[in-house]
Tab-separated table of C-alpha atoms in Angstrom:
chain	number	residue	atom	x	y	z
R	1	MET	CA	-29.555	-136.550	-183.012
R	2	SER	CA	-27.501	-137.242	-185.722
R	3	THR	CA	-24.275	-135.488	-185.429
R	4	ASP	CA	-21.555	-134.301	-188.501
R	5	SER	CA	-19.331	-137.284	-187.332
R	6	ASP	CA	-22.088	-139.808	-188.004
R	7	ARG	CA	-23.164	-138.536	-191.235
R	8	ALA	CA	-19.420	-138.347	-192.440
R	9	GLN	CA	-19.352	-141.898	-191.231
R	10	ARG	CA	-22.337	-143.914	-192.375
R	11	GLY	CA	-22.655	-146.083	-195.481
R	12	ILE	CA	-24.636	-147.950	-197.993
R	13	GLN	CA	-25.188	-150.719	-196.661
R	14	SER	CA	-26.443	-151.879	-200.014
R	15	ILE	CA	-22.762	-151.971	-201.162
R	16	GLU	CA	-21.109	-153.936	-198.225
R	17	VAL	CA	-23.794	-156.385	-198.549
R	18	GLY	CA	-22.760	-156.332	-202.327
R	19	GLY	CA	-19.310	-156.269	-201.162
R	20	GLN	CA	-19.631	-159.852	-199.206
R	21	LEU	CA	-19.663	-161.481	-202.903
R	22	LEU	CA	-16.221	-159.984	-203.930
R	23	ARG	CA	-14.276	-160.568	-200.767
R	24	ALA	CA	-15.087	-163.937	-201.039
R	25	LEU	CA	-14.395	-163.914	-204.169
R	26	VAL	CA	-11.114	-162.994	-204.094
R	27	HIS	CA	-11.178	-165.116	-200.824
R	28	HIS	CA	-10.884	-167.950	-202.496
R	29	GLY	CA	-8.801	-166.681	-205.801
R	30	ARG	CA	-10.922	-168.858	-209.009
R	31	PRO	CA	-13.901	-169.056	-210.333
R	32	MET	CA	-17.670	-170.425	-208.169
R	33	ALA	CA	-20.923	-171.011	-208.093
R	34	LEU	CA	-23.531	-169.149	-207.370
R	35	LYS	CA	-24.572	-170.853	-204.405
R	36	ASP	CA	-21.600	-170.949	-203.106
R	37	LEU	CA	-20.357	-167.261	-203.133
R	38	ALA	CA	-23.776	-166.921	-201.594
R	39	ARG	CA	-23.068	-169.574	-198.668
R	40	GLU	CA	-19.849	-167.741	-198.084
R	41	ALA	CA	-21.315	-164.096	-197.994
R	42	GLU	CA	-23.702	-165.247	-195.608
R	43	MET	CA	-27.250	-164.935	-197.831
R	44	SER	CA	-29.049	-166.458	-200.169
R	45	PRO	CA	-28.805	-167.397	-203.897
R	46	ALA	CA	-31.719	-165.481	-204.373
R	47	LYS	CA	-30.736	-162.133	-202.777
R	48	ALA	CA	-27.096	-162.568	-203.980
R	49	HIS	CA	-27.893	-163.049	-207.647
R	50	PRO	CA	-28.894	-159.134	-208.027
R	51	TYR	CA	-25.868	-157.985	-206.602
R	52	MET	CA	-24.585	-159.947	-209.363
R	53	VAL	CA	-25.722	-158.937	-212.232
R	54	SER	CA	-25.035	-155.543	-211.312
R	55	PHE	CA	-21.134	-156.328	-210.082
R	56	GLY	CA	-20.981	-158.117	-213.890
R	57	ARG	CA	-22.957	-154.196	-215.750
R	58	LEU	CA	-20.056	-152.187	-214.239
R	59	GLY	CA	-17.187	-154.789	-214.673
R	60	LEU	CA	-16.325	-156.314	-211.313
R	61	ILE	CA	-16.728	-159.557	-212.391
R	62	GLU	CA	-17.787	-161.894	-215.321
R	63	GLN	CA	-19.692	-164.789	-215.431
R	64	ASP	CA	-18.104	-167.833	-217.351
R	65	ARG	CA	-20.285	-169.403	-220.571
R	66	THR	CA	-19.603	-172.581	-220.100
R	67	SER	CA	-20.104	-173.397	-215.623
R	68	GLY	CA	-22.288	-170.026	-215.306
R	69	HIS	CA	-19.357	-169.805	-212.457
R	70	TYR	CA	-18.465	-166.547	-211.662
R	71	LEU	CA	-14.713	-164.498	-211.794
R	72	LEU	CA	-13.666	-161.272	-211.894
R	73	GLY	CA	-13.771	-158.650	-214.233
R	74	PRO	CA	-11.798	-156.734	-216.295
R	75	LEU	CA	-12.530	-153.284	-214.304
R	76	ALA	CA	-11.892	-155.715	-210.796
R	77	LEU	CA	-8.225	-156.573	-212.833
R	78	GLN	CA	-7.564	-152.665	-213.800
R	79	LEU	CA	-8.348	-151.883	-210.034
R	80	GLY	CA	-5.847	-154.198	-208.960
R	81	LEU	CA	-2.833	-153.614	-211.517
R	82	ILE	CA	-3.608	-149.683	-209.817
R	83	SER	CA	-3.628	-150.619	-206.199
R	84	LEU	CA	-0.217	-152.277	-206.965
R	85	GLN	CA	0.846	-149.613	-208.768
R	86	GLN	CA	0.770	-146.786	-206.383
R	87	ALA	CA	1.110	-149.301	-203.763
R	88	ASN	CA	4.632	-147.715	-202.211
R	89	PRO	CA	6.289	-150.737	-199.213
R	90	VAL	CA	8.115	-148.398	-196.921
R	91	HIS	CA	4.902	-146.457	-197.290
R	92	VAL	CA	2.791	-149.604	-196.080
R	93	ALA	CA	4.951	-151.149	-193.815
R	94	THR	CA	6.338	-147.538	-191.583
R	95	PRO	CA	2.957	-147.878	-189.131
R	96	LEU	CA	3.663	-152.072	-189.151
R	97	ILE	CA	6.897	-151.575	-187.650
R	98	ALA	CA	5.356	-148.653	-184.366
R	99	GLU	CA	2.574	-151.075	-183.452
R	100	LEU	CA	5.558	-153.870	-183.892
R	101	ALA	CA	8.404	-152.239	-181.285
R	102	GLN	CA	5.114	-151.863	-178.312
R	103	GLN	CA	4.576	-155.298	-178.575
R	104	ILE	CA	7.924	-157.149	-178.746
R	105	GLY	CA	9.300	-154.317	-176.615
R	106	GLN	CA	12.626	-154.561	-179.382
R	107	THR	CA	14.131	-152.096	-181.252
R	108	VAL	CA	12.402	-152.486	-185.113
R	109	ALA	CA	13.808	-151.341	-188.442
R	110	ILE	CA	12.844	-151.545	-192.060
R	111	ALA	CA	15.888	-151.510	-194.636
R	112	VAL	CA	15.631	-151.637	-198.387
R	113	TRP	CA	17.801	-153.456	-200.802
R	114	GLY	CA	20.604	-150.206	-202.220
R	115	ASP	CA	23.678	-149.694	-203.783
R	116	ARG	CA	25.867	-150.548	-201.564
R	117	GLY	CA	23.274	-153.705	-199.768
R	118	ALA	CA	20.636	-154.328	-197.417
R	119	THR	CA	19.771	-150.163	-195.637
R	120	ILE	CA	17.520	-148.941	-192.585
R	121	VAL	CA	15.078	-146.745	-194.336
R	122	ARG	CA	12.566	-146.226	-190.535
R	123	ILE	CA	12.864	-147.341	-187.463
R	124	ALA	CA	11.055	-147.928	-184.568
R	125	GLU	CA	12.198	-147.548	-180.819
R	126	SER	CA	11.830	-150.032	-178.244
R	127	PRO	CA	9.565	-148.840	-175.633
R	128	ALA	CA	12.023	-150.843	-173.656
R	129	PRO	CA	14.477	-148.649	-170.761
R	130	LEU	CA	17.214	-151.350	-172.376
R	131	HIS	CA	16.871	-151.574	-175.950
R	132	VAL	CA	19.570	-150.823	-179.137
R	133	ASN	CA	19.517	-147.714	-181.524
R	134	MET	CA	20.580	-147.904	-184.841
R	135	ARG	CA	20.148	-145.732	-187.298
R	136	HIS	CA	19.150	-144.121	-190.546
R	137	GLY	CA	21.411	-144.835	-193.307
R	138	THR	CA	23.168	-147.553	-191.684
R	139	VAL	CA	23.770	-150.631	-194.144
R	140	PHE	CA	23.696	-154.163	-193.369
R	141	SER	CA	27.773	-156.315	-193.578
R	142	LEU	CA	26.083	-158.981	-196.085
R	143	THR	CA	27.903	-161.734	-194.458
R	144	ASN	CA	27.453	-161.341	-191.017
R	145	THR	CA	24.444	-159.295	-190.152
R	146	ALA	CA	20.362	-160.899	-189.792
R	147	SER	CA	19.680	-157.664	-192.786
R	148	GLY	CA	22.009	-158.384	-195.138
R	149	ARG	CA	21.507	-162.366	-195.086
R	150	LEU	CA	17.822	-162.928	-195.468
R	151	PHE	CA	18.326	-159.698	-199.382
R	152	GLY	CA	20.821	-162.597	-199.371
R	153	ALA	CA	18.829	-165.826	-199.325
R	154	TYR	CA	16.170	-164.385	-201.528
R	155	LEU	CA	18.055	-161.822	-204.220
R	156	ASP	CA	19.257	-163.579	-207.474
R	157	ALA	CA	21.691	-166.351	-206.459
R	158	SER	CA	24.405	-164.940	-209.354
R	159	VAL	CA	23.789	-161.295	-207.984
R	160	VAL	CA	24.902	-162.624	-203.894
R	161	ARG	CA	28.015	-164.495	-205.452
R	162	GLN	CA	28.751	-161.314	-207.269
R	163	LEU	CA	27.979	-159.020	-204.361
R	164	LEU	CA	30.246	-161.600	-201.261
R	165	GLU	CA	33.778	-161.033	-203.870
R	166	GLU	CA	33.246	-157.694	-204.288
R	167	GLU	CA	33.171	-157.544	-199.899
R	168	ARG	CA	35.663	-160.342	-199.303
R	169	GLN	CA	38.046	-157.570	-201.992
R	170	ARG	CA	36.718	-155.086	-199.539
R	171	GLU	CA	37.756	-156.768	-196.138
R	172	GLN	CA	41.532	-157.359	-197.937
R	173	LYS	CA	41.767	-153.867	-198.263
R	174	GLY	CA	40.704	-152.906	-195.087
R	175	ALA	CA	41.761	-155.443	-192.610
R	176	ALA	CA	45.964	-154.201	-192.814
R	177	ALA	CA	44.460	-150.839	-191.564
R	178	LEU	CA	42.220	-151.797	-189.349
R	179	ALA	CA	43.566	-152.364	-186.277
R	180	PRO	CA	41.295	-155.122	-183.703
R	181	GLN	CA	38.827	-152.337	-181.241
R	182	ARG	CA	38.549	-154.094	-177.445
R	183	GLY	CA	36.011	-155.533	-176.317
R	184	MET	CA	34.760	-156.174	-179.975
R	185	PRO	CA	34.367	-159.655	-181.439
R	186	PRO	CA	37.624	-161.071	-183.687
R	187	VAL	CA	36.257	-160.266	-186.805
R	188	GLN	CA	35.367	-163.936	-188.941
R	189	PRO	CA	36.674	-164.451	-192.178
R	190	LEU	CA	33.853	-164.577	-195.142
R	191	PRO	CA	32.031	-167.913	-195.612
R	192	SER	CA	33.231	-169.301	-198.981
R	193	TRP	CA	30.629	-169.891	-202.136
R	194	LYS	CA	29.537	-173.239	-200.841
R	195	ASP	CA	29.610	-172.378	-197.220
R	196	PHE	CA	27.538	-169.050	-197.517
R	197	GLU	CA	25.225	-171.091	-199.272
R	198	ALA	CA	24.446	-172.939	-197.223
R	199	GLN	CA	23.622	-170.289	-194.955
R	200	LEU	CA	21.030	-168.853	-197.085
R	201	HIS	CA	19.231	-172.803	-197.045
R	202	GLU	CA	18.792	-171.786	-193.650
R	203	VAL	CA	17.046	-168.702	-194.152
R	204	ARG	CA	15.281	-170.114	-196.441
R	205	SER	CA	14.012	-173.079	-194.652
R	206	HIS	CA	12.759	-170.444	-192.029
R	207	GLY	CA	11.396	-167.481	-193.626
R	208	LEU	CA	14.006	-166.122	-191.210
R	209	SER	CA	17.090	-164.575	-190.484
R	210	ARG	CA	19.196	-164.222	-187.346
R	211	SER	CA	22.597	-162.819	-186.020
R	212	GLU	CA	24.168	-163.529	-182.769
R	213	GLY	CA	26.536	-161.319	-181.306
R	214	GLU	CA	27.940	-161.164	-185.415
R	215	ILE	CA	28.581	-157.197	-184.722
R	216	LEU	CA	28.208	-156.278	-181.045
R	217	PRO	CA	28.869	-158.514	-178.137
R	218	GLY	CA	25.262	-159.458	-176.480
R	219	VAL	CA	23.444	-157.700	-178.860
R	220	SER	CA	20.777	-159.996	-181.228
R	221	ALA	CA	18.490	-159.600	-184.210
R	222	MET	CA	16.582	-161.613	-186.220
R	223	SER	CA	14.456	-159.656	-189.816
R	224	ALA	CA	11.654	-161.276	-191.754
R	225	PRO	CA	11.246	-160.657	-196.147
R	226	ALA	CA	7.747	-158.658	-197.381
R	227	PHE	CA	7.251	-159.790	-200.887
R	228	ASP	CA	6.079	-157.756	-203.421
R	229	HIS	CA	3.214	-159.153	-206.206
R	230	THR	CA	5.988	-160.861	-207.976
R	231	GLY	CA	6.663	-162.543	-205.383
R	232	ALA	CA	10.491	-160.259	-205.292
R	233	ILE	CA	11.545	-159.041	-201.913
R	234	VAL	CA	11.523	-155.817	-201.315
R	235	LEU	CA	12.418	-155.057	-197.792
R	236	ALA	CA	13.586	-156.124	-195.135
R	237	ILE	CA	11.592	-155.950	-191.317
R	238	THR	CA	14.386	-156.326	-188.527
R	239	ALA	CA	14.208	-156.165	-184.821
R	240	ILE	CA	17.475	-155.714	-183.230
R	241	GLY	CA	17.674	-155.869	-178.938
R	242	PRO	CA	19.955	-157.198	-176.213
R	243	ALA	CA	20.468	-160.562	-176.237
R	244	ALA	CA	19.384	-161.364	-172.669
R	245	ILE	CA	15.823	-160.167	-172.962
R	246	PHE	CA	16.001	-161.415	-177.018
R	247	ASP	CA	14.444	-164.234	-178.034
R	248	THR	CA	16.697	-166.164	-180.820
R	249	GLN	CA	14.303	-169.205	-181.523
R	250	TRP	CA	13.138	-169.499	-185.034
R	251	ASP	CA	9.421	-170.683	-183.608
R	252	GLY	CA	9.597	-167.855	-180.768
R	253	GLU	CA	7.825	-164.501	-180.156
R	254	ILE	CA	9.882	-162.666	-182.080
R	255	ALA	CA	10.000	-164.695	-184.498
R	256	ARG	CA	5.940	-165.069	-185.434
R	257	ALA	CA	5.418	-161.302	-184.946
R	258	LEU	CA	8.115	-161.028	-187.219
R	259	LYS	CA	6.380	-163.503	-189.634
R	260	ALA	CA	3.524	-162.024	-188.954
R	261	CYS	CA	4.482	-158.007	-189.704
R	262	ALA	CA	5.758	-159.435	-192.808
R	263	GLY	CA	3.337	-161.568	-194.254
R	264	GLN	CA	0.969	-158.239	-193.872
R	265	VAL	CA	2.892	-156.548	-195.790
R	266	SER	CA	3.017	-159.015	-198.447
R	267	GLY	CA	-0.372	-159.088	-198.076
R	268	ARG	CA	-0.594	-155.655	-198.919
R	269	LEU	CA	1.662	-155.643	-202.618
R	270	GLY	CA	-0.441	-158.005	-203.705
R	271	ALA	CA	2.276	-160.943	-202.708
R	272	GLY	CA	0.700	-165.013	-203.171
R	273	PRO	CA	0.718	-167.382	-200.646
R	274	SER	CA	3.187	-167.289	-197.161
R	275	ARG	CA	6.437	-168.777	-198.029
R	276	PRO	CA	8.292	-171.114	-195.222
C-alpha cells in the first residue's frame, strides 16, 4: 500500500524519460541530429521523435530548417536567464562548504569582494579538534593572503593596481604607529606591481591561491575561485588550518577538493568550462 510520502514523491515517468533528451542537448551545447540525441538518451529515434515534437510546441527546443538538427528553444533560454537572475552565489555555495569542511578536515570559508577587499561571509568549522578559527566580517589583505591574491588574479588589472597602491598608503601611515608584536612574522614590504603581477600569474596558472605562514606562524590557507555566467569571479572558497596538517601542494587533496567545490558553484551559476 502506498504511503502519503510515496505519493508525494511520485513523478511522471514520461517527463523524466523525455528530459534525458534535453539533458543531452544541454550537455553537448550544440545543435544535434535526432539519432545522436536518441543515442545519448539511450532510446530509439522513433521513441525520441514524439518527445521532440512536444518540446518544440512548448518552445523548449526548435529545429533548424536547413540541417534538421535540434537546438534549445526560446522558452529554454528564458528559463535559463531567469535561473541565472535568481541564483545567489553565497546561497549556492553555503551547503557545499559544510560538506567540504567535513571532507578535508579543515575550516572552510566563503569570501566575497567588498568595499574593503575580500571579506568572510560564511564559515564551516573544521570537525578536527585542532583547527584555526575565522570570524565573519574579517577582511583579507590583498597581497599577503590566499583569498586576497585570488581576487587580485581575476579582477580587472587596473582595479587591482589601484588597490595595491591604496594598501601601500595604508601600510605607510600605520607603520609608525604599530610596534612589532612578539611571535608574529615580520611585516613584509608590499611587492612592486611587477612582482605582484608575477604572483597573480602563478595564481591563474594553478587556478588556486595559497598562503603559508604569512599572517600567523604555522597557519596555511588555500583558496579557489567561483565564477558566474559572465566569467566574472563572484566568491572565493578558502580553506585554512594548522600547517602541520594542511596540504598546500598545488595538486594535493585540499587543492583538488577546493577546485571541485568551486567548480560545482560555478556550474550552478552558469559558468562555462572550468579554468586551469
